[in-house]
Short mmCIF file of C-alpha atoms in Angstrom, two decimals:
data_model
loop_
_atom_site.label_atom_id
_atom_site.label_comp_id
_atom_site.label_asym_id
_atom_site.label_seq_id
_atom_site.Cartn_x
_atom_site.Cartn_y
_atom_site.Cartn_z
CA GLU A 1 0.00 0.00 0.00
CA VAL A 2 1.37 3.38 -1.02
CA GLN A 3 1.66 5.77 1.92
CA LEU A 4 3.01 9.27 2.35
CA VAL A 5 3.43 10.06 6.02
CA GLN A 6 4.19 13.66 6.88
CA SER A 7 5.81 15.11 9.97
CA GLY A 8 3.60 16.79 12.52
CA ALA A 9 2.28 20.27 13.05
CA GLU A 10 4.79 23.04 13.67
CA VAL A 11 4.60 26.40 15.44
CA LYS A 12 7.44 28.77 14.61
CA LYS A 13 8.36 32.43 14.93
CA PRO A 14 9.07 34.73 11.97
CA GLY A 15 12.71 34.58 10.98
CA GLU A 16 13.22 31.01 12.13
CA SER A 17 14.15 28.14 9.84
CA MET A 18 12.20 24.95 9.41
CA LYS A 19 12.22 21.64 7.60
CA ILE A 20 9.18 19.38 7.29
CA SER A 21 9.28 15.84 5.97
CA CYS A 22 7.33 13.29 4.00
CA GLN A 23 8.26 9.61 4.26
CA ALA A 24 7.11 7.35 1.45
CA SER A 25 6.47 3.62 1.55
CA GLY A 26 4.82 0.90 -0.46
CA TYR A 27 6.49 1.59 -3.82
CA SER A 28 9.87 2.18 -5.44
CA PHE A 29 10.77 5.57 -3.98
CA THR A 30 13.33 6.56 -6.60
CA ASN A 31 10.97 6.05 -9.55
CA TYR A 32 8.34 8.72 -8.84
CA TRP A 33 8.45 12.48 -8.50
CA ILE A 34 7.29 13.80 -5.11
CA GLY A 35 5.99 17.30 -4.70
CA TRP A 36 4.59 19.81 -2.24
CA VAL A 37 1.29 21.66 -2.35
CA ARG A 38 0.32 24.60 -0.13
CA GLN A 39 -3.11 25.54 1.13
CA MET A 40 -3.25 28.85 2.94
CA PRO A 41 -6.12 29.41 5.39
CA GLY A 42 -9.40 29.65 3.51
CA LYS A 43 -7.66 29.48 0.14
CA GLY A 44 -7.16 27.02 -2.69
CA LEU A 45 -4.25 24.75 -3.52
CA GLU A 46 -0.92 25.97 -4.87
CA TRP A 47 1.77 23.78 -6.36
CA MET A 48 5.19 24.59 -4.88
CA GLY A 49 7.65 22.23 -6.51
CA ILE A 50 8.67 18.64 -7.13
CA VAL A 51 11.78 16.50 -6.79
CA TYR A 52 12.81 13.26 -8.46
CA PRO A 53 14.42 11.11 -5.77
CA GLY A 54 16.29 9.05 -8.36
CA ASP A 55 18.68 11.89 -9.18
CA SER A 56 17.46 14.76 -6.94
CA ASP A 57 16.40 16.80 -9.97
CA SER A 58 13.86 19.42 -8.91
CA ARG A 59 11.38 21.84 -10.44
CA TYR A 60 9.80 24.81 -8.68
CA SER A 61 6.77 26.94 -9.30
CA PRO A 62 7.93 30.48 -10.18
CA SER A 63 5.97 31.66 -7.14
CA PHE A 64 8.12 29.55 -4.81
CA GLN A 65 11.49 29.53 -6.57
CA GLY A 66 14.10 30.85 -4.13
CA GLN A 67 11.62 30.83 -1.25
CA VAL A 68 11.86 27.15 -0.31
CA THR A 69 14.12 24.18 -0.93
CA ILE A 70 12.92 20.67 -1.73
CA SER A 71 15.36 17.85 -1.08
CA THR A 72 15.39 14.11 -0.68
CA ASP A 73 17.15 11.37 1.29
CA LYS A 74 16.94 8.11 -0.63
CA SER A 75 18.30 6.09 2.28
CA ILE A 76 15.12 6.70 4.28
CA SER A 77 12.66 7.33 1.41
CA THR A 78 11.99 10.84 2.62
CA VAL A 79 11.41 14.19 0.93
CA TYR A 80 11.86 17.51 2.71
CA LEU A 81 10.50 21.02 2.36
CA GLN A 82 12.74 23.63 3.92
CA TRP A 83 12.60 27.35 4.71
CA SER A 84 15.62 29.40 5.80
CA THR A 85 13.61 32.41 7.01
CA LEU A 86 9.97 31.93 7.83
CA LYS A 87 7.35 34.64 7.43
CA ALA A 88 3.87 34.90 8.88
CA SER A 89 2.55 34.41 5.34
CA ASP A 90 4.02 30.88 5.34
CA THR A 91 1.25 29.86 7.71
CA ALA A 92 -0.57 27.13 5.82
CA LEU A 93 -1.34 23.46 5.46
CA TYR A 94 1.30 21.68 3.41
CA TYR A 95 0.67 18.43 1.54
CA CYS A 96 3.22 16.15 -0.01
CA VAL A 97 2.05 14.42 -3.16
CA ARG A 98 3.27 11.62 -5.39
CA LEU A 99 3.24 12.40 -9.08
CA TYR A 100 2.22 9.79 -11.62
CA ARG A 101 4.03 10.78 -14.75
CA GLN A 102 1.88 11.62 -17.75
CA GLY A 103 2.87 13.71 -20.71
CA ALA A 104 6.03 14.69 -22.48
CA VAL A 105 6.77 17.74 -20.35
CA PHE A 106 9.34 16.92 -17.71
CA GLY A 107 7.62 16.85 -14.33
CA SER A 108 4.07 16.69 -15.64
CA GLY A 109 1.54 14.24 -14.28
CA TYR A 110 -1.28 13.93 -11.84
CA PHE A 111 -1.05 13.50 -8.07
CA ASP A 112 -2.19 9.98 -7.30
CA TYR A 113 -1.33 9.89 -3.61
CA TRP A 114 -1.38 12.62 -0.98
CA GLY A 115 0.04 12.87 2.49
CA GLN A 116 -2.19 13.74 5.43
CA GLY A 117 -0.99 17.33 5.51
CA ALA A 118 1.16 19.28 7.97
CA LEU A 119 -0.11 22.48 9.54
CA VAL A 120 2.55 25.15 9.87
CA THR A 121 1.85 28.21 11.99
CA VAL A 122 4.26 31.13 11.93
CA SER A 123 3.48 33.75 14.52
CA SER A 124 5.33 36.03 16.87
CA GLU B 1 0.15 30.61 -16.91
CA ILE B 2 -3.07 28.64 -17.22
CA VAL B 3 -5.75 29.79 -14.77
CA LEU B 4 -8.50 27.34 -13.88
CA THR B 5 -11.89 28.74 -12.90
CA GLN B 6 -14.39 26.42 -11.29
CA SER B 7 -18.12 26.96 -11.12
CA PRO B 8 -20.28 27.13 -9.23
CA GLY B 9 -18.45 28.05 -6.05
CA THR B 10 -21.04 26.16 -4.02
CA LEU B 11 -23.54 23.61 -5.24
CA SER B 12 -26.45 22.59 -3.01
CA LEU B 13 -28.08 19.30 -3.93
CA SER B 14 -29.82 16.35 -2.31
CA PRO B 15 -28.69 12.72 -2.21
CA GLY B 16 -29.81 10.94 -5.34
CA GLU B 17 -29.52 14.03 -7.53
CA ARG B 18 -27.06 14.59 -10.33
CA ALA B 19 -24.15 16.98 -9.83
CA THR B 20 -22.39 18.81 -12.65
CA LEU B 21 -19.22 20.73 -11.82
CA SER B 22 -17.36 22.90 -14.29
CA CYS B 23 -13.69 23.75 -14.71
CA ARG B 24 -12.77 26.31 -17.34
CA ALA B 25 -9.17 27.01 -18.37
CA SER B 26 -7.82 30.36 -19.56
CA GLN B 27 -5.94 28.54 -22.34
CA SER B 28 -6.25 25.15 -23.93
CA VAL B 29 -5.08 22.35 -21.62
CA THR B 30 -2.40 20.26 -23.30
CA SER B 31 -3.65 16.82 -24.32
CA SER B 32 -6.51 17.03 -21.81
CA TYR B 33 -4.07 16.70 -18.94
CA LEU B 34 -6.68 17.58 -16.37
CA ALA B 35 -7.46 15.82 -13.10
CA TRP B 36 -10.23 16.06 -10.52
CA TYR B 37 -9.88 15.48 -6.79
CA GLN B 38 -12.27 15.14 -3.87
CA HIS B 39 -11.32 16.79 -0.58
CA LYS B 40 -13.06 16.23 2.72
CA PRO B 41 -12.20 18.18 5.90
CA GLY B 42 -9.34 16.66 7.83
CA GLN B 43 -8.53 14.17 5.10
CA ALA B 44 -6.01 14.00 2.29
CA PRO B 45 -7.43 14.85 -1.13
CA ARG B 46 -8.35 11.84 -3.26
CA LEU B 47 -7.73 11.50 -6.98
CA LEU B 48 -10.96 10.84 -8.88
CA ILE B 49 -10.25 11.49 -12.57
CA TYR B 50 -7.10 11.96 -14.65
CA GLY B 51 -6.61 12.68 -18.32
CA ALA B 52 -9.96 14.49 -18.23
CA SER B 53 -12.01 11.28 -18.36
CA SER B 54 -10.16 8.31 -16.88
CA ARG B 55 -11.35 7.13 -13.48
CA ALA B 56 -8.69 6.44 -10.89
CA THR B 57 -8.44 3.03 -9.28
CA GLY B 58 -11.31 2.26 -6.95
CA ILE B 59 -13.44 5.26 -7.91
CA PRO B 60 -17.14 4.40 -8.33
CA ASP B 61 -18.57 4.69 -11.83
CA ARG B 62 -21.06 7.35 -10.72
CA PHE B 63 -18.09 9.73 -11.11
CA SER B 64 -17.27 10.71 -14.67
CA GLY B 65 -15.16 13.36 -16.33
CA SER B 66 -15.46 14.90 -19.74
CA GLY B 67 -14.25 17.81 -21.83
CA SER B 68 -11.27 19.02 -23.77
CA GLY B 69 -9.54 22.23 -24.74
CA THR B 70 -10.69 24.80 -22.19
CA ASP B 71 -13.92 23.31 -20.83
CA PHE B 72 -14.08 20.32 -18.52
CA THR B 73 -16.84 18.78 -16.45
CA LEU B 74 -17.04 16.42 -13.50
CA THR B 75 -20.39 14.66 -13.22
CA ILE B 76 -21.64 12.65 -10.28
CA SER B 77 -24.60 10.77 -11.64
CA ARG B 78 -26.42 10.01 -8.41
CA LEU B 79 -25.17 11.62 -5.22
CA GLU B 80 -24.41 9.48 -2.21
CA PRO B 81 -24.14 11.01 1.30
CA GLU B 82 -20.36 10.49 1.26
CA ASP B 83 -19.97 12.56 -1.93
CA PHE B 84 -20.54 15.90 -0.22
CA ALA B 85 -17.10 17.51 -0.17
CA VAL B 86 -14.95 20.05 -1.99
CA TYR B 87 -13.91 19.18 -5.54
CA PHE B 88 -11.06 20.79 -7.38
CA CYS B 89 -9.52 20.46 -10.80
CA HIS B 90 -5.82 20.42 -11.69
CA GLN B 91 -4.04 20.89 -15.01
CA TYR B 92 -0.64 19.30 -15.38
CA GLY B 93 0.51 19.71 -18.96
CA SER B 94 1.49 23.34 -19.31
CA SER B 95 3.69 25.94 -17.71
CA PRO B 96 4.11 26.33 -14.82
CA LEU B 97 3.52 22.55 -14.79
CA HIS B 98 0.71 22.46 -12.26
CA THR B 99 -2.20 24.74 -11.46
CA PHE B 100 -5.39 24.15 -9.49
CA GLY B 101 -8.89 25.51 -9.64
CA GLN B 102 -10.23 27.25 -6.55
CA GLY B 103 -12.67 24.44 -5.79
CA THR B 104 -16.41 23.79 -5.76
CA LYS B 105 -18.08 22.96 -2.46
CA LEU B 106 -20.80 20.37 -2.88
CA GLU B 107 -23.15 20.64 0.07
CA ILE B 108 -26.31 18.89 1.16
CA LYS B 109 -29.46 20.83 0.39
#
């Protein structure tokens, strides 16, 4: 059974750094892109970026390029989403997603499995 | 960037009725690379439809997707109590790779 298990809720202060995780199981970790999706309070979903664990290649949404870093540790089948300097506007629910490749464009495909979500609160 | 606009924002129907949800794209969606998801509070979203019209594994056949180009539709033929949720569409073929609609809330009338 495919599972994406995310780390727990976080409460941080503006200016702090943070890394949240998503551990995958039930499939060949290095063969599927994994991505992150943000949902701000009362808002819709926003794609942030994806990483291919096989070679650590990554793609970012222009809106999130330079704002976050997505990385992977193949040894423990885990993908990370990292901030160096948090802002109050980073308060949101973050989902990790597995991408099922479809299409010729590199990194295109639909999200066939989702993690349970991690609530991040950034407040002074 | 492709913008997806879903309508209506909220749809109020009764169990047993037919639901028709719309997703309109600002530009043509490459090769109908459009998916639909169901999202219930406190749960992870669930993939329903991919490639505009293909049902995901385990999805009941009362869910169907159709459309191409800029206009796509999710139809639930006969609503069950467990179908009341938020539904959102997702295009995955064009720059910037992935965009989502804002969602349609399907509520019990």
